[in-house]
Amino acid sequence: MAGTTDTVAAAKRAAGYQAAEMVEDGMVIGLGTGSSVFYTIESLSGRIRDGISVAGVPTSYQTAMRAREYGIPLTTLDDNPVLDLAIDGADQVDPQFRMIKGRGAALTREKCVAAAAFRFIVVVDEAKMVPRLTGIVPVETLPFATKTAMAQLRGLGCRPFIREAVKKDGPVITDNGNFILDCQFEEIADPEALEAAIAAIPGVIESGLFTRFQKNTTVIIGKEKKCSVLTSADVVP
Ligand code: 5RP
């Protein structure tokens, strides 16, 4: 059963705070996007005030603004192409640590940052843990080729919709200047194959399917009072 807003926020806070404890002095880390990572930023800010030295690569304008507000020094993948760890949220995580991300439209930078990190720390509340990935897969597309990409995505068995902005008329424009397609799938039988097939479509920048991070992923599942921590040893084959 889905939790109340307060219990979900408490679970995200517990997970986000626990992730902040995994950051060590001198680390360069990836900072994901969303409400769960916001709590990591908040907690990290206290640890920096207490004396640890950390730099973060933000995955969105929102995260960059929050990190600056909370006193977290920022850097870039140009200056730090290898990260000690990346901390991010997710929308769904299956028992093999395959994920769907991108509710916040930051999926492309999130995937680049996760791929640059030795460890990928995923912070979620319990409701995000699912037996199988299903439903909407966000896909970032070049506006120039969005219509043609939509036709090819339909061929993969989904119904793609251009994501509409809320406080702006027209489509959501990502931090990279592109569109987001929310691709509604009835079933995702083979997430790895689907991620590869979507990536092969001309005009697709990235999809929110993250299927290749099992080996270096730690999932922190927030609960109201404490968290469960799963690592690759817990992946169900
Ligand atoms: C943004 C994302 C987020 O990490 C994901 O949607 C989870 O967000 P939240 O922690 O707010 O539930 O992928 O693009």
mmCIF file with all atom_site columns, C-alpha atoms in Angstrom, residues 8-188:
data_model
loop_
_atom_site.group_PDB
_atom_site.id
_atom_site.type_symbol
_atom_site.label_atom_id
_atom_site.label_alt_id
_atom_site.label_comp_id
_atom_site.label_asym_id
_atom_site.label_entity_id
_atom_site.label_seq_id
_atom_site.pdbx_PDB_ins_code
_atom_site.Cartn_x
_atom_site.Cartn_y
_atom_site.Cartn_z
_atom_site.occupancy
_atom_site.B_iso_or_equiv
_atom_site.pdbx_formal_charge
_atom_site.auth_seq_id
_atom_site.auth_comp_id
_atom_site.auth_asym_id
_atom_site.auth_atom_id
_atom_site.pdbx_PDB_model_num
ATOM 1   C CA . VAL A 1 8   ? 7.013  8.752  2.207   1.00 0.00 ? 8   VAL A CA 1
ATOM 2   C CA . ALA A 1 9   ? 8.907  11.956 3.015   1.00 0.00 ? 9   ALA A CA 1
ATOM 3   C CA . ALA A 1 10  ? 10.248 10.384 6.227   1.00 0.00 ? 10  ALA A CA 1
ATOM 4   C CA . ALA A 1 11  ? 11.389 7.315  4.270   1.00 0.00 ? 11  ALA A CA 1
ATOM 5   C CA . LYS A 1 12  ? 13.105 9.486  1.645   1.00 0.00 ? 12  LYS A CA 1
ATOM 6   C CA . ARG A 1 13  ? 14.754 11.508 4.378   1.00 0.00 ? 13  ARG A CA 1
ATOM 7   C CA . ALA A 1 14  ? 16.042 8.369  6.133   1.00 0.00 ? 14  ALA A CA 1
ATOM 8   C CA . ALA A 1 15  ? 17.470 6.997  2.866   1.00 0.00 ? 15  ALA A CA 1
ATOM 9   C CA . GLY A 1 16  ? 18.911 10.340 1.765   1.00 0.00 ? 16  GLY A CA 1
ATOM 10  C CA . TYR A 1 17  ? 20.577 10.932 5.125   1.00 0.00 ? 17  TYR A CA 1
ATOM 11  C CA . GLN A 1 18  ? 22.039 7.412  5.211   1.00 0.00 ? 18  GLN A CA 1
ATOM 12  C CA . ALA A 1 19  ? 23.548 7.943  1.757   1.00 0.00 ? 19  ALA A CA 1
ATOM 13  C CA . ALA A 1 20  ? 25.220 11.110 3.027   1.00 0.00 ? 20  ALA A CA 1
ATOM 14  C CA . GLU A 1 21  ? 26.946 9.007  5.697   1.00 0.00 ? 21  GLU A CA 1
ATOM 15  C CA . MET A 1 22  ? 28.655 6.994  2.938   1.00 0.00 ? 22  MET A CA 1
ATOM 16  C CA . VAL A 1 23  ? 30.487 10.084 1.703   1.00 0.00 ? 23  VAL A CA 1
ATOM 17  C CA . GLU A 1 24  ? 34.070 10.280 2.947   1.00 0.00 ? 24  GLU A CA 1
ATOM 18  C CA . ASP A 1 25  ? 36.442 13.196 3.330   1.00 0.00 ? 25  ASP A CA 1
ATOM 19  C CA . GLY A 1 26  ? 38.042 14.132 0.004   1.00 0.00 ? 26  GLY A CA 1
ATOM 20  C CA . MET A 1 27  ? 35.461 12.407 -2.196  1.00 0.00 ? 27  MET A CA 1
ATOM 21  C CA . VAL A 1 28  ? 34.144 13.786 -5.473  1.00 0.00 ? 28  VAL A CA 1
ATOM 22  C CA . ILE A 1 29  ? 30.565 12.620 -5.871  1.00 0.00 ? 29  ILE A CA 1
ATOM 23  C CA . GLY A 1 30  ? 27.665 12.736 -8.310  1.00 0.00 ? 30  GLY A CA 1
ATOM 24  C CA . LEU A 1 31  ? 24.576 14.506 -7.025  1.00 0.00 ? 31  LEU A CA 1
ATOM 25  C CA . GLY A 1 32  ? 21.352 13.169 -8.537  1.00 0.00 ? 32  GLY A CA 1
ATOM 26  C CA . THR A 1 33  ? 18.074 15.002 -8.869  1.00 0.00 ? 33  THR A CA 1
ATOM 27  C CA . GLY A 1 34  ? 14.823 14.831 -6.921  1.00 0.00 ? 34  GLY A CA 1
ATOM 28  C CA . SER A 1 35  ? 13.307 14.918 -3.476  1.00 0.00 ? 35  SER A CA 1
ATOM 29  C CA . SER A 1 36  ? 15.258 11.962 -2.024  1.00 0.00 ? 36  SER A CA 1
ATOM 30  C CA . VAL A 1 37  ? 18.633 13.384 -3.035  1.00 0.00 ? 37  VAL A CA 1
ATOM 31  C CA . PHE A 1 38  ? 17.555 16.722 -1.619  1.00 0.00 ? 38  PHE A CA 1
ATOM 32  C CA . TYR A 1 39  ? 17.817 15.114 1.848   1.00 0.00 ? 39  TYR A CA 1
ATOM 33  C CA . THR A 1 40  ? 21.324 13.879 1.026   1.00 0.00 ? 40  THR A CA 1
ATOM 34  C CA . ILE A 1 41  ? 22.302 17.440 0.102   1.00 0.00 ? 41  ILE A CA 1
ATOM 35  C CA . GLU A 1 42  ? 20.789 18.720 3.343   1.00 0.00 ? 42  GLU A CA 1
ATOM 36  C CA . SER A 1 43  ? 22.678 16.188 5.465   1.00 0.00 ? 43  SER A CA 1
ATOM 37  C CA . LEU A 1 44  ? 25.920 16.571 3.522   1.00 0.00 ? 44  LEU A CA 1
ATOM 38  C CA . SER A 1 45  ? 25.785 20.271 4.170   1.00 0.00 ? 45  SER A CA 1
ATOM 39  C CA . GLY A 1 46  ? 26.038 19.569 7.919   1.00 0.00 ? 46  GLY A CA 1
ATOM 40  C CA . ARG A 1 47  ? 28.963 17.197 7.399   1.00 0.00 ? 47  ARG A CA 1
ATOM 41  C CA . ILE A 1 48  ? 30.778 19.841 5.345   1.00 0.00 ? 48  ILE A CA 1
ATOM 42  C CA . ARG A 1 49  ? 30.189 22.395 8.098   1.00 0.00 ? 49  ARG A CA 1
ATOM 43  C CA . ASP A 1 50  ? 31.684 19.807 10.502  1.00 0.00 ? 50  ASP A CA 1
ATOM 44  C CA . GLY A 1 51  ? 34.865 19.734 8.436   1.00 0.00 ? 51  GLY A CA 1
ATOM 45  C CA . ILE A 1 52  ? 34.803 17.145 5.642   1.00 0.00 ? 52  ILE A CA 1
ATOM 46  C CA . SER A 1 53  ? 35.840 18.282 2.190   1.00 0.00 ? 53  SER A CA 1
ATOM 47  C CA . VAL A 1 54  ? 33.624 17.154 -0.704  1.00 0.00 ? 54  VAL A CA 1
ATOM 48  C CA . ALA A 1 55  ? 32.871 18.301 -4.242  1.00 0.00 ? 55  ALA A CA 1
ATOM 49  C CA . GLY A 1 56  ? 29.755 17.347 -6.201  1.00 0.00 ? 56  GLY A CA 1
ATOM 50  C CA . VAL A 1 57  ? 28.839 17.085 -9.869  1.00 0.00 ? 57  VAL A CA 1
ATOM 51  C CA . PRO A 1 58  ? 25.169 18.137 -10.103 1.00 0.00 ? 58  PRO A CA 1
ATOM 52  C CA . THR A 1 59  ? 22.842 16.373 -12.561 1.00 0.00 ? 59  THR A CA 1
ATOM 53  C CA . SER A 1 60  ? 20.436 19.287 -13.025 1.00 0.00 ? 60  SER A CA 1
ATOM 54  C CA . TYR A 1 61  ? 20.009 23.021 -12.552 1.00 0.00 ? 61  TYR A CA 1
ATOM 55  C CA . GLN A 1 62  ? 17.744 22.231 -9.605  1.00 0.00 ? 62  GLN A CA 1
ATOM 56  C CA . THR A 1 63  ? 20.437 20.185 -7.865  1.00 0.00 ? 63  THR A CA 1
ATOM 57  C CA . ALA A 1 64  ? 23.118 22.760 -8.654  1.00 0.00 ? 64  ALA A CA 1
ATOM 58  C CA . MET A 1 65  ? 20.981 25.521 -7.136  1.00 0.00 ? 65  MET A CA 1
ATOM 59  C CA . ARG A 1 66  ? 20.199 23.454 -4.032  1.00 0.00 ? 66  ARG A CA 1
ATOM 60  C CA . ALA A 1 67  ? 23.808 22.395 -3.584  1.00 0.00 ? 67  ALA A CA 1
ATOM 61  C CA . ARG A 1 68  ? 25.007 26.014 -3.778  1.00 0.00 ? 68  ARG A CA 1
ATOM 62  C CA . GLU A 1 69  ? 22.339 27.060 -1.307  1.00 0.00 ? 69  GLU A CA 1
ATOM 63  C CA . TYR A 1 70  ? 23.531 24.330 1.089   1.00 0.00 ? 70  TYR A CA 1
ATOM 64  C CA . GLY A 1 71  ? 27.231 25.140 0.738   1.00 0.00 ? 71  GLY A CA 1
ATOM 65  C CA . ILE A 1 72  ? 28.311 22.102 -1.268  1.00 0.00 ? 72  ILE A CA 1
ATOM 66  C CA . PRO A 1 73  ? 31.213 22.933 -3.613  1.00 0.00 ? 73  PRO A CA 1
ATOM 67  C CA . LEU A 1 74  ? 30.443 22.007 -7.207  1.00 0.00 ? 74  LEU A CA 1
ATOM 68  C CA . THR A 1 75  ? 32.618 20.650 -9.968  1.00 0.00 ? 75  THR A CA 1
ATOM 69  C CA . THR A 1 76  ? 32.120 19.179 -13.441 1.00 0.00 ? 76  THR A CA 1
ATOM 70  C CA . LEU A 1 77  ? 32.730 15.918 -15.283 1.00 0.00 ? 77  LEU A CA 1
ATOM 71  C CA . ASP A 1 78  ? 35.309 17.838 -17.344 1.00 0.00 ? 78  ASP A CA 1
ATOM 72  C CA . ASP A 1 79  ? 37.372 18.522 -14.238 1.00 0.00 ? 79  ASP A CA 1
ATOM 73  C CA . ASN A 1 80  ? 36.519 15.231 -12.500 1.00 0.00 ? 80  ASN A CA 1
ATOM 74  C CA . PRO A 1 81  ? 35.688 12.539 -15.047 1.00 0.00 ? 81  PRO A CA 1
ATOM 75  C CA . VAL A 1 82  ? 35.951 9.782  -12.404 1.00 0.00 ? 82  VAL A CA 1
ATOM 76  C CA . LEU A 1 83  ? 33.705 10.011 -9.354  1.00 0.00 ? 83  LEU A CA 1
ATOM 77  C CA . ASP A 1 84  ? 34.012 8.121  -6.086  1.00 0.00 ? 84  ASP A CA 1
ATOM 78  C CA . LEU A 1 85  ? 30.279 7.594  -5.938  1.00 0.00 ? 85  LEU A CA 1
ATOM 79  C CA . ALA A 1 86  ? 27.021 8.938  -7.295  1.00 0.00 ? 86  ALA A CA 1
ATOM 80  C CA . ILE A 1 87  ? 23.894 9.306  -5.184  1.00 0.00 ? 87  ILE A CA 1
ATOM 81  C CA . ASP A 1 88  ? 20.521 9.439  -6.892  1.00 0.00 ? 88  ASP A CA 1
ATOM 82  C CA . GLY A 1 89  ? 16.858 8.554  -6.563  1.00 0.00 ? 89  GLY A CA 1
ATOM 83  C CA . ALA A 1 90  ? 14.812 6.261  -8.817  1.00 0.00 ? 90  ALA A CA 1
ATOM 84  C CA . ASP A 1 91  ? 11.189 5.767  -9.813  1.00 0.00 ? 91  ASP A CA 1
ATOM 85  C CA . GLN A 1 92  ? 11.275 1.943  -9.914  1.00 0.00 ? 92  GLN A CA 1
ATOM 86  C CA . VAL A 1 93  ? 13.913 -0.618 -8.902  1.00 0.00 ? 93  VAL A CA 1
ATOM 87  C CA . ASP A 1 94  ? 13.471 -4.321 -9.682  1.00 0.00 ? 94  ASP A CA 1
ATOM 88  C CA . PRO A 1 95  ? 15.081 -7.278 -7.823  1.00 0.00 ? 95  PRO A CA 1
ATOM 89  C CA . GLN A 1 96  ? 17.995 -7.233 -10.302 1.00 0.00 ? 96  GLN A CA 1
ATOM 90  C CA . PHE A 1 97  ? 18.630 -3.532 -9.604  1.00 0.00 ? 97  PHE A CA 1
ATOM 91  C CA . ARG A 1 98  ? 17.357 -2.499 -13.024 1.00 0.00 ? 98  ARG A CA 1
ATOM 92  C CA . MET A 1 99  ? 15.693 0.882  -12.770 1.00 0.00 ? 99  MET A CA 1
ATOM 93  C CA . ILE A 1 100 ? 13.433 3.420  -14.362 1.00 0.00 ? 100 ILE A CA 1
ATOM 94  C CA . LYS A 1 101 ? 14.405 7.038  -13.745 1.00 0.00 ? 101 LYS A CA 1
ATOM 95  C CA . GLY A 1 102 ? 13.507 10.387 -15.254 1.00 0.00 ? 102 GLY A CA 1
ATOM 96  C CA . ARG A 1 103 ? 10.372 11.694 -13.534 1.00 0.00 ? 103 ARG A CA 1
ATOM 97  C CA . GLY A 1 104 ? 12.368 14.903 -13.067 1.00 0.00 ? 104 GLY A CA 1
ATOM 98  C CA . ALA A 1 105 ? 13.595 14.879 -16.702 1.00 0.00 ? 105 ALA A CA 1
ATOM 99  C CA . ALA A 1 106 ? 17.242 14.728 -15.579 1.00 0.00 ? 106 ALA A CA 1
ATOM 100 C CA . LEU A 1 107 ? 17.862 11.180 -16.816 1.00 0.00 ? 107 LEU A CA 1
ATOM 101 C CA . THR A 1 108 ? 20.617 11.926 -19.345 1.00 0.00 ? 108 THR A CA 1
ATOM 102 C CA . ARG A 1 109 ? 22.938 13.726 -16.958 1.00 0.00 ? 109 ARG A CA 1
ATOM 103 C CA . GLU A 1 110 ? 22.001 11.232 -14.240 1.00 0.00 ? 110 GLU A CA 1
ATOM 104 C CA . LYS A 1 111 ? 23.103 8.319  -16.437 1.00 0.00 ? 111 LYS A CA 1
ATOM 105 C CA . CYS A 1 112 ? 26.361 10.074 -17.410 1.00 0.00 ? 112 CYS A CA 1
ATOM 106 C CA . VAL A 1 113 ? 27.157 10.748 -13.770 1.00 0.00 ? 113 VAL A CA 1
ATOM 107 C CA . ALA A 1 114 ? 26.229 7.218  -12.624 1.00 0.00 ? 114 ALA A CA 1
ATOM 108 C CA . ALA A 1 115 ? 28.445 5.777  -15.357 1.00 0.00 ? 115 ALA A CA 1
ATOM 109 C CA . ALA A 1 116 ? 31.377 7.909  -14.192 1.00 0.00 ? 116 ALA A CA 1
ATOM 110 C CA . ALA A 1 117 ? 31.144 6.688  -10.590 1.00 0.00 ? 117 ALA A CA 1
ATOM 111 C CA . PHE A 1 118 ? 32.793 3.722  -8.907  1.00 0.00 ? 118 PHE A CA 1
ATOM 112 C CA . ARG A 1 119 ? 29.643 3.179  -6.807  1.00 0.00 ? 119 ARG A CA 1
ATOM 113 C CA . PHE A 1 120 ? 26.059 4.102  -7.546  1.00 0.00 ? 120 PHE A CA 1
ATOM 114 C CA . ILE A 1 121 ? 24.021 4.709  -4.390  1.00 0.00 ? 121 ILE A CA 1
ATOM 115 C CA . VAL A 1 122 ? 20.281 4.678  -5.057  1.00 0.00 ? 122 VAL A CA 1
ATOM 116 C CA . VAL A 1 123 ? 17.996 6.179  -2.436  1.00 0.00 ? 123 VAL A CA 1
ATOM 117 C CA . VAL A 1 124 ? 14.341 5.174  -2.544  1.00 0.00 ? 124 VAL A CA 1
ATOM 118 C CA . ASP A 1 125 ? 11.293 4.634  -0.390  1.00 0.00 ? 125 ASP A CA 1
ATOM 119 C CA . GLU A 1 126 ? 9.820  1.125  -0.235  1.00 0.00 ? 126 GLU A CA 1
ATOM 120 C CA . ALA A 1 127 ? 7.085  1.794  -2.802  1.00 0.00 ? 127 ALA A CA 1
ATOM 121 C CA . LYS A 1 128 ? 9.765  2.163  -5.513  1.00 0.00 ? 128 LYS A CA 1
ATOM 122 C CA . MET A 1 129 ? 10.856 -1.479 -5.105  1.00 0.00 ? 129 MET A CA 1
ATOM 123 C CA . VAL A 1 130 ? 8.859  -3.436 -7.691  1.00 0.00 ? 130 VAL A CA 1
ATOM 124 C CA . PRO A 1 131 ? 8.821  -7.083 -8.795  1.00 0.00 ? 131 PRO A CA 1
ATOM 125 C CA . ARG A 1 132 ? 9.218  -5.987 -12.427 1.00 0.00 ? 132 ARG A CA 1
ATOM 126 C CA . LEU A 1 133 ? 9.665  -2.718 -14.294 1.00 0.00 ? 133 LEU A CA 1
ATOM 127 C CA . THR A 1 134 ? 6.470  -1.527 -15.877 1.00 0.00 ? 134 THR A CA 1
ATOM 128 C CA . GLY A 1 135 ? 4.616  1.484  -17.226 1.00 0.00 ? 135 GLY A CA 1
ATOM 129 C CA . ILE A 1 136 ? 6.204  4.732  -18.317 1.00 0.00 ? 136 ILE A CA 1
ATOM 130 C CA . VAL A 1 137 ? 9.790  4.952  -19.575 1.00 0.00 ? 137 VAL A CA 1
ATOM 131 C CA . PRO A 1 138 ? 10.917 8.584  -20.027 1.00 0.00 ? 138 PRO A CA 1
ATOM 132 C CA . VAL A 1 139 ? 13.028 9.178  -23.136 1.00 0.00 ? 139 VAL A CA 1
ATOM 133 C CA . GLU A 1 140 ? 14.905 12.410 -23.925 1.00 0.00 ? 140 GLU A CA 1
ATOM 134 C CA . THR A 1 141 ? 14.803 13.302 -27.623 1.00 0.00 ? 141 THR A CA 1
ATOM 135 C CA . LEU A 1 142 ? 16.245 15.937 -29.887 1.00 0.00 ? 142 LEU A CA 1
ATOM 136 C CA . PRO A 1 143 ? 13.310 18.245 -30.800 1.00 0.00 ? 143 PRO A CA 1
ATOM 137 C CA . PHE A 1 144 ? 14.366 18.129 -34.475 1.00 0.00 ? 144 PHE A CA 1
ATOM 138 C CA . ALA A 1 145 ? 13.819 14.353 -34.625 1.00 0.00 ? 145 ALA A CA 1
ATOM 139 C CA . THR A 1 146 ? 11.111 13.828 -32.026 1.00 0.00 ? 146 THR A CA 1
ATOM 140 C CA . LYS A 1 147 ? 8.332  12.896 -34.476 1.00 0.00 ? 147 LYS A CA 1
ATOM 141 C CA . THR A 1 148 ? 10.480 10.302 -36.250 1.00 0.00 ? 148 THR A CA 1
ATOM 142 C CA . ALA A 1 149 ? 11.718 8.942  -32.916 1.00 0.00 ? 149 ALA A CA 1
ATOM 143 C CA . MET A 1 150 ? 8.085  8.623  -31.755 1.00 0.00 ? 150 MET A CA 1
ATOM 144 C CA . ALA A 1 151 ? 7.246  6.504  -34.789 1.00 0.00 ? 151 ALA A CA 1
ATOM 145 C CA . GLN A 1 152 ? 10.156 4.158  -34.061 1.00 0.00 ? 152 GLN A CA 1
ATOM 146 C CA . LEU A 1 153 ? 9.299  4.001  -30.366 1.00 0.00 ? 153 LEU A CA 1
ATOM 147 C CA . ARG A 1 154 ? 5.748  2.922  -31.290 1.00 0.00 ? 154 ARG A CA 1
ATOM 148 C CA . GLY A 1 155 ? 7.395  0.066  -33.167 1.00 0.00 ? 155 GLY A CA 1
ATOM 149 C CA . LEU A 1 156 ? 8.909  -1.078 -29.852 1.00 0.00 ? 156 LEU A CA 1
ATOM 150 C CA . GLY A 1 157 ? 5.404  -1.495 -28.428 1.00 0.00 ? 157 GLY A CA 1
ATOM 151 C CA . CYS A 1 158 ? 4.738  1.729  -26.513 1.00 0.00 ? 158 CYS A CA 1
ATOM 152 C CA . ARG A 1 159 ? 2.536  4.791  -26.732 1.00 0.00 ? 159 ARG A CA 1
ATOM 153 C CA . PRO A 1 160 ? 4.843  7.854  -26.554 1.00 0.00 ? 160 PRO A CA 1
ATOM 154 C CA . PHE A 1 161 ? 3.531  11.214 -25.320 1.00 0.00 ? 161 PHE A CA 1
ATOM 155 C CA . ILE A 1 162 ? 5.465  14.477 -25.371 1.00 0.00 ? 162 ILE A CA 1
ATOM 156 C CA . ARG A 1 163 ? 5.679  15.601 -21.729 1.00 0.00 ? 163 ARG A CA 1
ATOM 157 C CA . GLU A 1 164 ? 3.845  18.884 -21.240 1.00 0.00 ? 164 GLU A CA 1
ATOM 158 C CA . ALA A 1 165 ? 5.147  21.609 -18.935 1.00 0.00 ? 165 ALA A CA 1
ATOM 159 C CA . VAL A 1 166 ? 3.022  22.702 -15.994 1.00 0.00 ? 166 VAL A CA 1
ATOM 160 C CA . LYS A 1 167 ? 3.808  26.405 -15.598 1.00 0.00 ? 167 LYS A CA 1
ATOM 161 C CA . LYS A 1 168 ? 4.697  26.972 -19.248 1.00 0.00 ? 168 LYS A CA 1
ATOM 162 C CA . ASP A 1 169 ? 2.696  26.331 -22.402 1.00 0.00 ? 169 ASP A CA 1
ATOM 163 C CA . GLY A 1 170 ? 3.998  23.499 -24.532 1.00 0.00 ? 170 GLY A CA 1
ATOM 164 C CA . PRO A 1 171 ? 6.567  20.778 -23.961 1.00 0.00 ? 171 PRO A CA 1
ATOM 165 C CA . VAL A 1 172 ? 8.950  20.338 -21.062 1.00 0.00 ? 172 VAL A CA 1
ATOM 166 C CA . ILE A 1 173 ? 12.395 21.498 -22.196 1.00 0.00 ? 173 ILE A CA 1
ATOM 167 C CA . THR A 1 174 ? 15.157 19.571 -20.432 1.00 0.00 ? 174 THR A CA 1
ATOM 168 C CA . ASP A 1 175 ? 18.303 21.133 -18.967 1.00 0.00 ? 175 ASP A CA 1
ATOM 169 C CA . ASN A 1 176 ? 19.949 20.018 -22.232 1.00 0.00 ? 176 ASN A CA 1
ATOM 170 C CA . GLY A 1 177 ? 17.383 21.830 -24.426 1.00 0.00 ? 177 GLY A CA 1
ATOM 171 C CA . ASN A 1 178 ? 15.513 18.707 -25.513 1.00 0.00 ? 178 ASN A CA 1
ATOM 172 C CA . PHE A 1 179 ? 12.045 17.126 -25.210 1.00 0.00 ? 179 PHE A CA 1
ATOM 173 C CA . ILE A 1 180 ? 10.926 14.290 -22.952 1.00 0.00 ? 180 ILE A CA 1
ATOM 174 C CA . LEU A 1 181 ? 8.709  11.520 -24.291 1.00 0.00 ? 181 LEU A CA 1
ATOM 175 C CA . ASP A 1 182 ? 6.811  9.521  -21.694 1.00 0.00 ? 182 ASP A CA 1
ATOM 176 C CA . CYS A 1 183 ? 6.588  6.104  -23.317 1.00 0.00 ? 183 CYS A CA 1
ATOM 177 C CA . GLN A 1 184 ? 3.763  3.986  -21.952 1.00 0.00 ? 184 GLN A CA 1
ATOM 178 C CA . PHE A 1 185 ? 4.590  0.275  -22.131 1.00 0.00 ? 185 PHE A CA 1
ATOM 179 C CA . GLU A 1 186 ? 2.098  -2.486 -21.264 1.00 0.00 ? 186 GLU A CA 1
ATOM 180 C CA . GLU A 1 187 ? 4.969  -4.802 -20.469 1.00 0.00 ? 187 GLU A CA 1
ATOM 181 C CA . ILE A 1 188 ? 8.768  -4.569 -20.286 1.00 0.00 ? 188 ILE A CA 1
#
